Amino acid sequence: MIDYREKCIALLHERGVDIKDIADCARFLQADYHVDLKMEELLDSVYSVLSKREVQHAIITAIELDKLAENKVMDDKELEDILLRDEGLYGVDEVIAYGICNLYGSIALTNFGFIDKKKYGIIAKLNEEGKNTGRCNTFLDDIVGAIAASAASRFAHRWVK
Amino acid sequence: MIDYREKCIALLHERGVDIKDIADCARFLQADYHVDLKMEELLDSVYSVLSKREVQHAIITAIELDKLAENKVMDDKELEDILLRDEGLYGVDEVIAYGICNLYGSIALTNFGFIDKKKYGIIAKLNEEGKNTGRCNTFLDDIVGAIAASAASRFAHRWVK
Amino acid sequence: MIDYREKCIALLHERGVDIKDIADCARFLQADYHVDLKMEELLDSVYSVLSKREVQHAIITAIELDKLAENKVMDDKELEDILLRDEGLYGVDEVIAYGICNLYGSIALTNFGFIDKKKYGIIAKLNEEGKNTGRCNTFLDDIVGAIAASAASRFAHRWVK
Amino acid sequence: MIDYREKCIALLHERGVDIKDIADCARFLQADYHVDLKMEELLDSVYSVLSKREVQHAIITAIELDKLAENKVMDDKELEDILLRDEGLYGVDEVIAYGICNLYGSIALTNFGFIDKKKYGIIAKLNEEGKNTGRCNTFLDDIVGAIAASAASRFAHRWVK
């Protein structure tokens, strides 16, 4: 039996993303609402998001698409080119990210929109890297934003329970 | 035959929102991407968004809910109280707003998340008013954000056609 | 402290919906996939769905809208008329229902689309009642479908864990 | 300048889907509501759906994923296996399909849920083919369902304008 959570954590790591980076994005999103944010609680929330099957499927599909474009093995060279350029009007990356956020309700969606525009922390780094090197992070930066947005939303809902 | 677009414009006006305020929010959202934004083109985009039946239904339902809470005629006093306080974890207002944004794709959703957190222009004003006076703008501020986010997304897609 | 789950169960009951009716809809949705469905497990899934804050907010808002239309106390008589006629192209009821389903992933959304068209069990009854009597069930039938669709999706995901 | 609509039509054809097959699915979805459905009008609606950039991006991404799995060139062999088996709990295919339907409102979403379960016409054929041969249609059948569901929704909204 495959442990898909472990697999996702390893895949994210391989692509330059540490779980702590995602927890830091979640902290950024919640900072205005809670004075006393403990990193362990945020990490906990990220791990919980990563335990959902639909999140895992989104992660492995997204990273596969980035890699296939990066390795230039796609059948459709126009699609490959769109992904390598991270074309602004291409939206399937955000659609898959929303598939994650939806599971955590409207706060997660709003969080995602905000961090996707603000490009905080690791998301800014991935975005830069995807534009200036041979790397393709077109899907990855949105996936990371969606996990952080979801972890922050989960955190907000639990805080007042 | 009712002209629902005119009806929505009148309703928004009655609640303190001018179409130009919405176009200004759309401009704010697109300002980073286009040097040469013409207000008429943005207004055009807002009018086009207001022409969709699903947008019109969202607007009239949202404003009705705000008014019913404000006039304290709701059957469910706990719901009325949630709406009057604009409780942070209540998300039906955002759900209805997303029903608008979805029609304009992933850029509209991201735009909405951003402006909902940033609370630019009329959205900030509505939010303030809803917190400090007897006014209930719980649904309205999200609806205005959604129309602006959608108009900006429509604009972005047309720009490169 | 209000127990919103109990409140929702009472509200649904007041409007003619028993939790068992919803579990029966969930059973209908899963019947093709599992030979050995136990009613208690489905009921358990329905109770779990009803424990989520976003689901509770959707339920109380939806039922309030039905009641306000039914009691003819809406400010906007055109909206009231749309709701009393259960107009086919009015979609805010489904938008709120999707706000529930989204929390349970893509299977919940597909389930909802199916049962919304098939109108099985209590959903058919609510739909009939809303068309032929003074009752307004425009929001309620979709909410019930969404809870059943979500409970069935939750069940499907847990079955294979 | 690439004509992405023509490209999508060619890609669909290459994978065994004719535009008429999709129009026939749209007809199936609307048959209960309109006595007098003209095939040309439905075809028109399908062509209009295929003109949207976000729809085009969804189609080319979905078909690419099917092909990459079918040709067994994926980096992630577990994902490849999930796609080749068309695993029931994998939902990214539906998430991308919903990215299309969302553009056409709540009726499109409900339509999709229904035809996805009913598996009418070409969708049934694609589903069979994907299960019994070396073909991978995991994404394609959902994409076709989403285009049909959207075309039918667009048709319904225009009918009463």
XYZ file of C-alpha atoms in Angstrom:
644
model
C 0.000 0.000 0.000
C 1.417 3.351 -1.063
C 1.548 6.134 1.533
C 0.456 8.966 -0.725
C 1.034 11.640 1.881
C 4.662 10.656 2.209
C 4.908 10.450 -1.558
C 3.558 13.995 -1.943
C 5.924 15.373 0.681
C 8.848 13.725 -1.132
C 7.663 15.043 -4.526
C 7.278 18.574 -3.176
C 10.746 18.333 -1.613
C 12.231 17.124 -4.878
C 10.744 20.223 -6.547
C 12.219 22.552 -3.911
C 9.298 22.922 -1.521
C 9.563 22.132 2.153
C 6.472 21.604 4.292
C 7.726 24.411 6.508
C 7.633 26.784 3.517
C 3.948 25.971 3.067
C 3.237 26.426 6.777
C 4.950 29.815 6.564
C 2.582 30.840 3.752
C -0.376 29.705 5.876
C 0.994 31.796 8.761
C 1.230 34.831 6.447
C -2.441 34.360 5.522
C -3.641 34.108 9.120
C -1.307 36.679 10.683
C -3.916 39.461 10.711
C -6.465 37.368 12.575
C -4.531 35.633 15.324
C -1.923 37.131 17.597
C -0.463 33.955 18.802
C 0.220 31.615 15.902
C 2.240 28.544 16.748
C 4.233 27.065 13.898
C 3.509 23.518 15.097
C -0.225 24.096 14.800
C 0.169 25.436 11.278
C 2.393 22.499 10.317
C -0.262 20.231 11.731
C -2.845 21.867 9.523
C -0.642 21.440 6.436
C -0.155 17.735 7.223
C -3.891 17.333 7.607
C -4.541 18.926 4.196
C -1.939 16.607 2.670
C -3.819 13.596 4.050
C -6.824 14.069 1.773
C -6.907 11.812 -1.248
C -8.167 14.560 -3.593
C -5.313 16.830 -2.515
C -2.789 14.061 -3.121
C -4.157 13.371 -6.600
C -3.995 17.077 -7.439
C -0.375 17.295 -6.279
C 0.914 14.291 -8.217
C -0.913 15.360 -11.382
C 0.300 18.945 -11.162
C 3.932 18.042 -10.573
C 3.808 15.466 -13.377
C 2.609 18.153 -15.799
C 5.416 20.513 -14.773
C 8.005 17.783 -15.225
C 6.689 16.655 -18.597
C 6.827 20.210 -19.912
C 10.268 20.750 -18.400
C 11.595 17.539 -19.950
C 9.979 18.523 -23.263
C 8.357 15.126 -23.750
C 4.840 16.378 -24.366
C 3.061 15.311 -27.490
C 1.468 18.739 -27.885
C 4.282 21.218 -28.383
C 1.952 24.218 -28.205
C 0.745 23.160 -24.776
C 4.343 22.501 -23.732
C 5.246 26.002 -24.829
C 2.305 27.554 -22.935
C 3.418 25.763 -19.765
C 7.106 26.630 -20.175
C 6.197 30.308 -20.659
C 3.685 30.138 -17.761
C 1.231 32.015 -19.965
C -0.975 34.330 -17.958
C -4.266 33.373 -19.538
C -3.718 29.632 -19.145
C -5.913 28.726 -16.176
C -5.889 24.923 -15.766
C -3.241 25.315 -13.056
C -5.614 27.497 -11.042
C -8.537 25.179 -11.784
C -6.646 22.261 -10.195
C -5.635 24.513 -7.292
C -9.282 25.450 -6.758
C -10.111 21.752 -6.672
C -8.034 21.686 -3.465
C -9.331 24.965 -1.966
C -12.976 24.043 -2.538
C -12.572 21.225 -0.018
C -11.827 23.836 2.646
C -14.590 26.288 1.876
C -14.862 29.894 0.852
C -12.100 31.181 3.144
C -9.619 28.896 1.403
C -10.669 30.271 -2.000
C -10.245 33.864 -0.894
C -6.911 33.057 0.737
C -5.723 31.480 -2.482
C -6.652 34.483 -4.597
C -4.771 36.739 -2.237
C -1.547 34.754 -1.979
C -1.598 33.982 -5.697
C -1.446 37.721 -6.431
C 0.837 38.645 -3.519
C 3.275 35.818 -4.267
C 4.621 35.512 -0.739
C 7.648 33.445 0.279
C 8.201 30.138 -1.484
C 5.486 31.034 -4.044
C 7.489 34.074 -5.178
C 10.599 31.913 -5.346
C 8.898 29.230 -7.439
C 7.434 31.856 -9.711
C 10.814 33.496 -10.293
C 12.532 30.171 -10.845
C 9.859 29.146 -13.359
C 10.398 32.299 -15.360
C 14.172 32.583 -15.388
C 15.539 29.061 -15.558
C 14.675 25.919 -17.455
C 12.371 24.989 -14.611
C 8.628 24.722 -15.140
C 6.707 25.570 -11.957
C 3.481 26.593 -13.700
C 1.361 24.133 -11.747
C 3.507 23.879 -8.632
C 3.243 27.478 -7.412
C -0.551 27.312 -7.555
C -0.632 23.945 -5.823
C 1.568 25.262 -3.006
C -0.658 28.344 -2.695
C -3.747 26.132 -2.557
C -2.321 23.908 0.192
C -1.326 26.969 2.247
C -4.711 28.637 1.663
C -6.497 25.450 2.718
C -4.346 24.933 5.792
C -5.016 28.537 6.861
C -8.774 28.137 6.305
C -8.814 24.892 8.304
C -6.918 26.678 11.046
C -9.367 29.612 11.115
C -12.379 27.316 11.387
C -10.808 25.282 14.220
C -9.702 28.343 16.166
C -13.274 29.303 17.084
C -14.779 25.845 17.504
C -40.893 42.364 -19.515
C -38.558 43.426 -16.697
C -35.158 44.831 -17.651
C -33.154 43.072 -14.955
C -29.937 44.865 -15.784
C -31.537 48.231 -15.166
C -33.149 46.837 -12.033
C -29.763 45.691 -10.703
C -28.133 49.029 -11.459
C -30.948 50.786 -9.595
C -30.708 48.394 -6.634
C -26.947 48.843 -6.404
C -27.412 52.610 -6.557
C -30.014 52.501 -3.811
C -27.469 50.652 -1.648
C -24.772 53.265 -2.330
C -22.896 51.650 -5.218
C -22.350 53.386 -8.517
C -21.326 51.466 -11.622
C -18.271 53.716 -11.819
C -17.194 52.528 -8.356
C -17.234 48.959 -9.653
C -15.318 49.910 -12.793
C -12.745 51.598 -10.565
C -12.273 48.333 -8.644
C -11.846 46.491 -11.953
C -9.229 49.072 -12.973
C -7.390 48.516 -9.675
C -7.279 44.782 -10.413
C -5.942 45.201 -13.948
C -3.609 48.146 -13.339
C -0.480 45.976 -13.092
C -1.090 44.310 -16.443
C -2.125 47.103 -18.781
C -0.561 50.516 -19.096
C -3.321 52.140 -20.925
C -6.644 51.392 -19.254
C -9.581 53.382 -20.537
C -12.422 53.879 -18.075
C -15.009 53.499 -20.850
C -13.726 50.045 -21.705
C -13.881 48.982 -18.064
C -17.396 50.388 -17.707
C -18.312 48.439 -20.815
C -17.039 45.281 -19.193
C -19.040 45.933 -16.022
C -22.216 46.468 -18.067
C -21.577 43.220 -19.904
C -21.203 41.296 -16.622
C -24.465 42.851 -15.398
C -26.233 41.532 -18.504
C -25.927 37.882 -17.478
C -29.031 36.385 -15.944
C -27.102 34.435 -13.298
C -25.329 37.616 -12.199
C -28.637 39.469 -11.968
C -30.199 36.715 -9.844
C -27.185 36.753 -7.531
C -27.418 40.528 -7.100
C -31.125 40.672 -6.302
C -30.880 37.747 -3.870
C -27.841 39.182 -2.103
C -29.303 42.654 -1.674
C -32.601 41.188 -0.463
C -30.773 39.254 2.255
C -28.927 42.371 3.413
C -32.172 44.350 3.562
C -34.096 41.653 5.417
C -31.381 41.458 8.068
C -31.158 45.256 8.275
C -34.922 45.572 8.682
C -34.853 42.792 11.268
C -37.700 40.890 9.651
C -35.980 37.535 9.433
C -37.626 34.520 10.948
C -34.314 33.147 12.161
C -32.911 35.650 14.627
C -29.594 33.826 14.923
C -29.037 34.105 11.180
C -30.102 37.753 11.322
C -27.541 38.343 14.046
C -24.776 36.578 12.066
C -25.526 38.811 9.079
C -25.738 42.032 11.102
C -22.382 41.257 12.744
C -20.902 40.193 9.345
C -19.431 37.170 11.108
C -16.093 36.180 9.636
C -16.749 32.469 9.360
C -20.116 32.881 7.640
C -19.357 32.101 4.001
C -22.641 32.032 2.059
C -21.942 35.585 0.910
C -18.692 34.450 -0.688
C -20.357 31.335 -2.104
C -22.865 33.526 -3.983
C -20.029 35.826 -5.082
C -18.119 32.820 -6.439
C -21.236 31.864 -8.388
C -20.634 35.085 -10.337
C -16.840 34.769 -10.646
C -17.015 31.177 -11.876
C -18.761 32.416 -15.026
C -15.616 34.384 -15.854
C -13.037 31.726 -15.152
C -10.068 31.289 -12.882
C -8.742 34.841 -13.255
C -12.013 36.191 -11.888
C -11.749 33.909 -8.856
C -8.195 34.991 -8.094
C -9.129 38.634 -8.607
C -11.992 38.244 -6.164
C -9.809 36.699 -3.456
C -7.373 39.556 -3.792
C -9.829 42.443 -3.695
C -11.846 40.773 -0.944
C -8.773 40.853 1.297
C -7.432 44.212 0.086
C -10.824 45.919 0.402
C -10.151 48.601 -2.187
C -12.374 51.634 -2.838
C -16.117 51.140 -2.571
C -15.576 47.681 -1.035
C -13.713 49.223 1.923
C -16.461 51.818 2.249
C -19.232 49.211 2.244
C -17.333 47.106 4.735
C -16.865 50.034 7.117
C -20.467 51.142 6.788
C -21.677 47.587 7.471
C -19.677 47.441 10.684
C -20.328 50.865 12.180
C -23.887 51.816 11.307
C -27.203 50.008 11.236
C -26.476 49.042 7.658
C -26.014 45.415 6.648
C -23.650 45.072 3.684
C -22.600 41.495 4.404
C -23.610 40.233 0.970
C -23.223 43.481 -0.965
C -19.484 43.983 -0.542
C -18.782 40.490 -1.852
C -21.174 40.930 -4.753
C -19.495 44.191 -5.759
C -16.092 42.518 -5.496
C -17.306 39.644 -7.658
C -18.663 41.937 -10.379
C -15.401 43.917 -10.438
C -13.311 40.722 -10.454
C -15.387 39.338 -13.315
C -15.253 42.549 -15.337
C -11.465 42.639 -14.931
C -11.139 38.991 -15.998
C -13.338 39.573 -19.046
C -11.194 42.577 -19.891
C -7.956 40.583 -19.580
C -9.226 37.827 -21.866
C -10.405 40.292 -24.513
C -7.213 42.329 -24.442
C -5.197 39.573 -26.088
C -7.825 38.174 -28.442
C -23.617 28.291 22.863
C -25.951 27.273 20.056
C -25.750 23.677 18.800
C -26.112 24.439 15.107
C -26.291 20.796 14.086
C -29.313 20.244 16.295
C -30.789 23.497 15.035
C -30.415 22.376 11.414
C -31.957 18.973 12.121
C -34.916 20.714 13.776
C -35.286 23.186 10.897
C -35.185 20.400 8.313
C -37.785 18.469 10.319
C -40.023 21.523 10.533
C -39.865 21.735 6.722
C -40.784 18.061 6.333
C -37.363 16.461 5.981
C -36.181 13.662 8.222
C -32.505 12.758 8.482
C -33.474 9.243 7.403
C -34.908 10.656 4.165
C -31.519 12.191 3.409
C -29.684 8.976 4.279
C -32.034 7.150 1.919
C -31.041 9.531 -0.910
C -27.381 8.886 -0.094
C -28.068 5.148 -0.240
C -29.702 5.574 -3.663
C -26.564 7.359 -4.898
C -24.180 4.684 -3.641
C -26.324 1.617 -4.372
C -24.501 0.778 -7.621
C -21.090 0.752 -5.981
C -21.546 -1.146 -2.727
C -23.457 -4.344 -2.194
C -23.729 -4.105 1.485
C -24.888 -0.662 2.536
C -25.792 -0.310 6.173
C -28.303 2.417 6.960
C -26.491 3.282 10.198
C -23.285 4.029 8.311
C -25.130 6.295 5.889
C -26.886 8.069 8.746
C -23.498 8.527 10.346
C -22.231 10.147 7.170
C -25.224 12.504 7.037
C -24.635 13.534 10.664
C -20.995 14.199 9.895
C -21.899 16.440 6.935
C -24.328 18.331 9.165
C -21.495 19.013 11.628
C -19.623 21.341 9.285
C -20.119 25.028 9.933
C -20.343 25.936 6.244
C -23.056 23.314 5.727
C -25.001 24.660 8.700
C -24.819 28.223 7.403
C -26.021 27.098 3.985
C -28.979 25.243 5.510
C -30.202 28.090 7.719
C -29.833 30.650 4.904
C -31.615 28.450 2.372
C -34.556 27.640 4.628
C -34.870 31.291 5.627
C -35.158 32.294 1.957
C -37.865 29.685 1.331
C -39.833 30.867 4.367
C -39.548 34.560 3.500
C -40.862 33.902 -0.002
C -43.616 31.640 1.328
C -44.693 34.246 3.884
C -44.567 36.911 1.165
C -42.543 39.314 3.289
C -39.788 39.964 0.771
C -39.007 43.499 -0.208
C -38.392 42.493 -3.820
C -41.653 41.122 -5.164
C -40.077 39.983 -8.414
C -37.560 37.845 -6.562
C -40.361 36.532 -4.335
C -42.300 35.570 -7.446
C -39.275 33.825 -9.005
C -38.840 31.777 -5.827
C -42.533 30.928 -5.466
C -42.646 29.738 -9.088
C -39.301 27.884 -8.625
C -38.192 29.348 -11.937
C -35.974 26.970 -13.871
C -33.281 29.469 -14.819
C -32.880 30.838 -11.300
C -29.660 29.230 -10.078
C -28.752 30.719 -6.687
C -30.335 27.688 -5.013
C -27.915 25.402 -6.858
C -25.011 27.772 -6.197
C -25.597 27.450 -2.433
C -25.994 23.685 -2.817
C -22.653 23.520 -4.653
C -21.105 25.421 -1.760
C -21.891 22.300 0.302
C -20.877 19.707 -2.314
C -17.536 21.393 -3.029
C -16.458 20.548 0.538
C -16.778 16.863 -0.353
C -15.027 16.901 -3.695
C -15.863 16.057 -7.273
C -17.873 12.913 -6.475
C -20.262 15.007 -4.391
C -20.763 17.426 -7.291
C -21.512 14.651 -9.753
C -23.834 12.967 -7.261
C -25.712 16.223 -6.815
C -26.198 16.748 -10.552
C -27.587 13.249 -10.867
C -30.042 13.330 -7.962
C -31.112 16.869 -8.830
C -32.287 15.641 -12.246
C -33.552 12.248 -11.066
C -35.470 13.759 -8.137
C -35.433 10.627 -5.978
C -37.434 10.150 -2.776
C -37.840 13.153 -0.500
C -36.428 15.430 -3.228
C -39.294 14.498 -5.576
C -41.754 15.044 -2.737
C -40.343 18.484 -1.899
C -40.340 19.436 -5.541
C -43.988 18.426 -5.996
C -45.051 20.161 -2.814
C -43.256 23.334 -3.865
C -45.107 23.393 -7.162
C -48.630 22.502 -6.114
C -49.219 24.067 -2.711
C -48.416 27.405 -1.114
C -45.102 25.916 0.017
C -41.811 27.270 -1.264
C -39.138 24.562 -1.380
C -36.986 26.212 -4.045
C -33.859 26.188 -1.897
C -34.695 23.226 0.318
C -34.797 20.500 -2.332
C -31.324 21.485 -3.558
C -29.947 21.661 -0.026
C -31.265 18.181 0.747
C -29.769 16.884 -2.509
C -26.433 18.478 -1.638
C -26.333 16.938 1.849
C -27.174 13.504 0.426
C -24.622 13.884 -2.375
C -21.955 14.918 0.125
C -22.763 12.121 2.552
C -22.537 9.589 -0.306
C -19.202 11.034 -1.465
C -17.807 10.936 2.070
C -18.974 7.338 2.318
C -17.314 6.372 -0.977
C -13.986 7.883 0.052
C -14.026 6.158 3.456
C -15.029 2.774 2.041
C -11.638 2.279 0.382
C -9.411 3.891 2.988
C -1.585 32.644 -34.960
C -2.965 29.255 -33.927
C -6.695 28.666 -34.351
C -7.246 26.822 -31.078
C -10.849 25.988 -31.845
C -9.853 24.150 -35.000
C -7.022 22.507 -33.102
C -9.427 21.230 -30.435
C -11.868 19.907 -33.010
C -9.010 18.051 -34.720
C -7.729 16.658 -31.399
C -11.187 15.469 -30.404
C -11.594 13.853 -33.813
C -8.252 12.114 -33.497
C -9.458 10.656 -30.192
C -12.708 9.409 -31.752
C -15.079 12.250 -30.913
C -17.070 14.083 -33.547
C -18.658 17.452 -32.824
C -22.005 15.880 -33.763
C -21.562 13.312 -30.989
C -21.233 16.150 -28.500
C -24.259 17.977 -29.920
C -26.201 14.722 -29.560
C -25.304 14.583 -25.861
C -26.450 18.202 -25.489
C -29.719 17.264 -27.200
C -30.175 14.372 -24.759
C -29.752 16.784 -21.856
C -32.271 19.300 -23.177
C -34.816 16.852 -24.624
C -37.163 17.070 -21.628
C -37.411 20.834 -21.786
C -37.830 21.687 -25.453
C -40.089 19.974 -27.934
C -38.488 21.295 -31.005
C -34.730 20.936 -30.829
C -32.890 21.668 -34.026
C -29.537 19.912 -34.429
C -28.028 22.984 -36.105
C -28.791 25.124 -33.079
C -27.185 22.590 -30.756
C -24.127 22.323 -33.012
C -23.946 26.096 -32.924
C -23.920 26.014 -29.156
C -21.125 23.406 -29.117
C -19.032 25.541 -31.476
C -19.568 28.556 -29.248
C -18.391 26.629 -26.164
C -15.312 25.504 -28.097
C -14.483 29.148 -28.838
C -13.659 29.999 -25.231
C -9.984 30.063 -24.389
C -10.432 28.366 -21.016
C -12.346 25.522 -22.670
C -9.616 25.112 -25.257
C -6.893 24.976 -22.609
C -8.871 22.364 -20.677
C -9.289 20.210 -23.793
C -5.645 20.233 -24.857
C -4.432 19.549 -21.309
C -6.909 16.723 -20.763
C -6.147 14.963 -24.042
C -2.410 15.339 -23.445
C -2.754 13.603 -20.073
C -4.703 10.724 -21.624
C -2.092 10.292 -24.346
C 0.880 10.439 -21.965
C -0.670 7.726 -19.803
C -1.596 5.643 -22.854
C 1.931 5.918 -24.258
C 3.329 5.088 -20.828
C 5.786 7.959 -20.841
C 4.835 9.429 -17.498
C 7.483 9.946 -14.903
C 5.150 8.913 -12.110
C 4.195 5.305 -12.758
C 1.636 5.273 -9.942
C -0.222 8.179 -11.504
C 0.045 6.506 -14.906
C -1.487 3.373 -13.420
C -4.332 5.328 -11.782
C -5.137 6.946 -15.139
C -4.916 3.708 -17.114
C -7.272 1.991 -14.639
C -9.562 5.078 -14.620
C -9.685 4.776 -10.833
C -13.045 5.806 -9.443
C -11.761 7.991 -6.633
C -9.352 9.941 -8.838
C -11.121 13.248 -9.386
C -8.772 15.606 -11.244
C -10.545 14.692 -14.488
C -13.835 15.943 -13.049
C -12.141 19.010 -11.565
C -10.946 20.046 -15.037
C -14.389 19.274 -16.458
C -15.980 21.496 -13.812
C -13.586 24.250 -14.853
C -15.478 24.210 -18.165
C -18.996 23.843 -16.725
C -18.516 26.665 -14.221
C -18.253 29.093 -17.148
C -21.826 28.195 -18.085
C -23.425 28.372 -14.669
C -25.251 26.038 -12.357
C -27.336 24.342 -15.064
C -24.135 23.203 -16.773
C -22.873 21.697 -13.523
C -26.090 19.782 -12.913
C -26.164 18.630 -16.534
C -22.626 17.338 -16.194
C -23.384 15.354 -13.044
C -26.328 13.735 -14.761
C -24.632 12.741 -18.026
C -21.496 11.651 -16.176
C -23.555 9.065 -14.292
C -25.909 8.190 -17.161
C -23.038 7.802 -19.637
C -25.097 8.531 -22.739
C -23.920 8.063 -26.340
C -20.290 8.848 -27.090
C -19.547 9.131 -23.351
C -20.569 5.496 -22.813
C -18.480 4.486 -25.823
C -15.397 6.365 -24.563
C -15.843 4.897 -21.117
C -16.062 1.333 -22.460
C -13.113 1.833 -24.764
C -11.041 3.228 -21.888
C -11.746 0.178 -19.768
C -11.340 -2.639 -22.280
C -8.567 -1.625 -24.654
C -5.170 -0.009 -24.283
C -6.881 3.345 -24.701
C -6.882 5.891 -21.888
C -9.995 8.082 -21.988
C -9.970 8.994 -18.304
C -9.946 12.729 -18.976
C -11.638 12.709 -22.378
C -15.024 11.312 -21.371
C -15.390 13.996 -18.691
C -14.283 16.747 -21.052
C -16.844 15.658 -23.644
C -19.529 15.544 -20.954
C -18.567 19.031 -19.807
C -18.720 20.495 -23.321
C -22.144 18.909 -23.894
C -23.405 20.048 -20.480
C -22.202 23.591 -21.166
C -23.680 23.704 -24.667
C -27.023 22.533 -23.281
C -26.930 25.149 -20.510
C -26.081 27.905 -22.986
C -28.966 26.708 -25.149
C -31.417 26.747 -22.214
C -30.452 30.294 -21.230
C -30.796 31.591 -24.814
C -34.126 29.876 -25.414
C -35.951 32.182 -23.031
C -34.078 35.388 -23.666
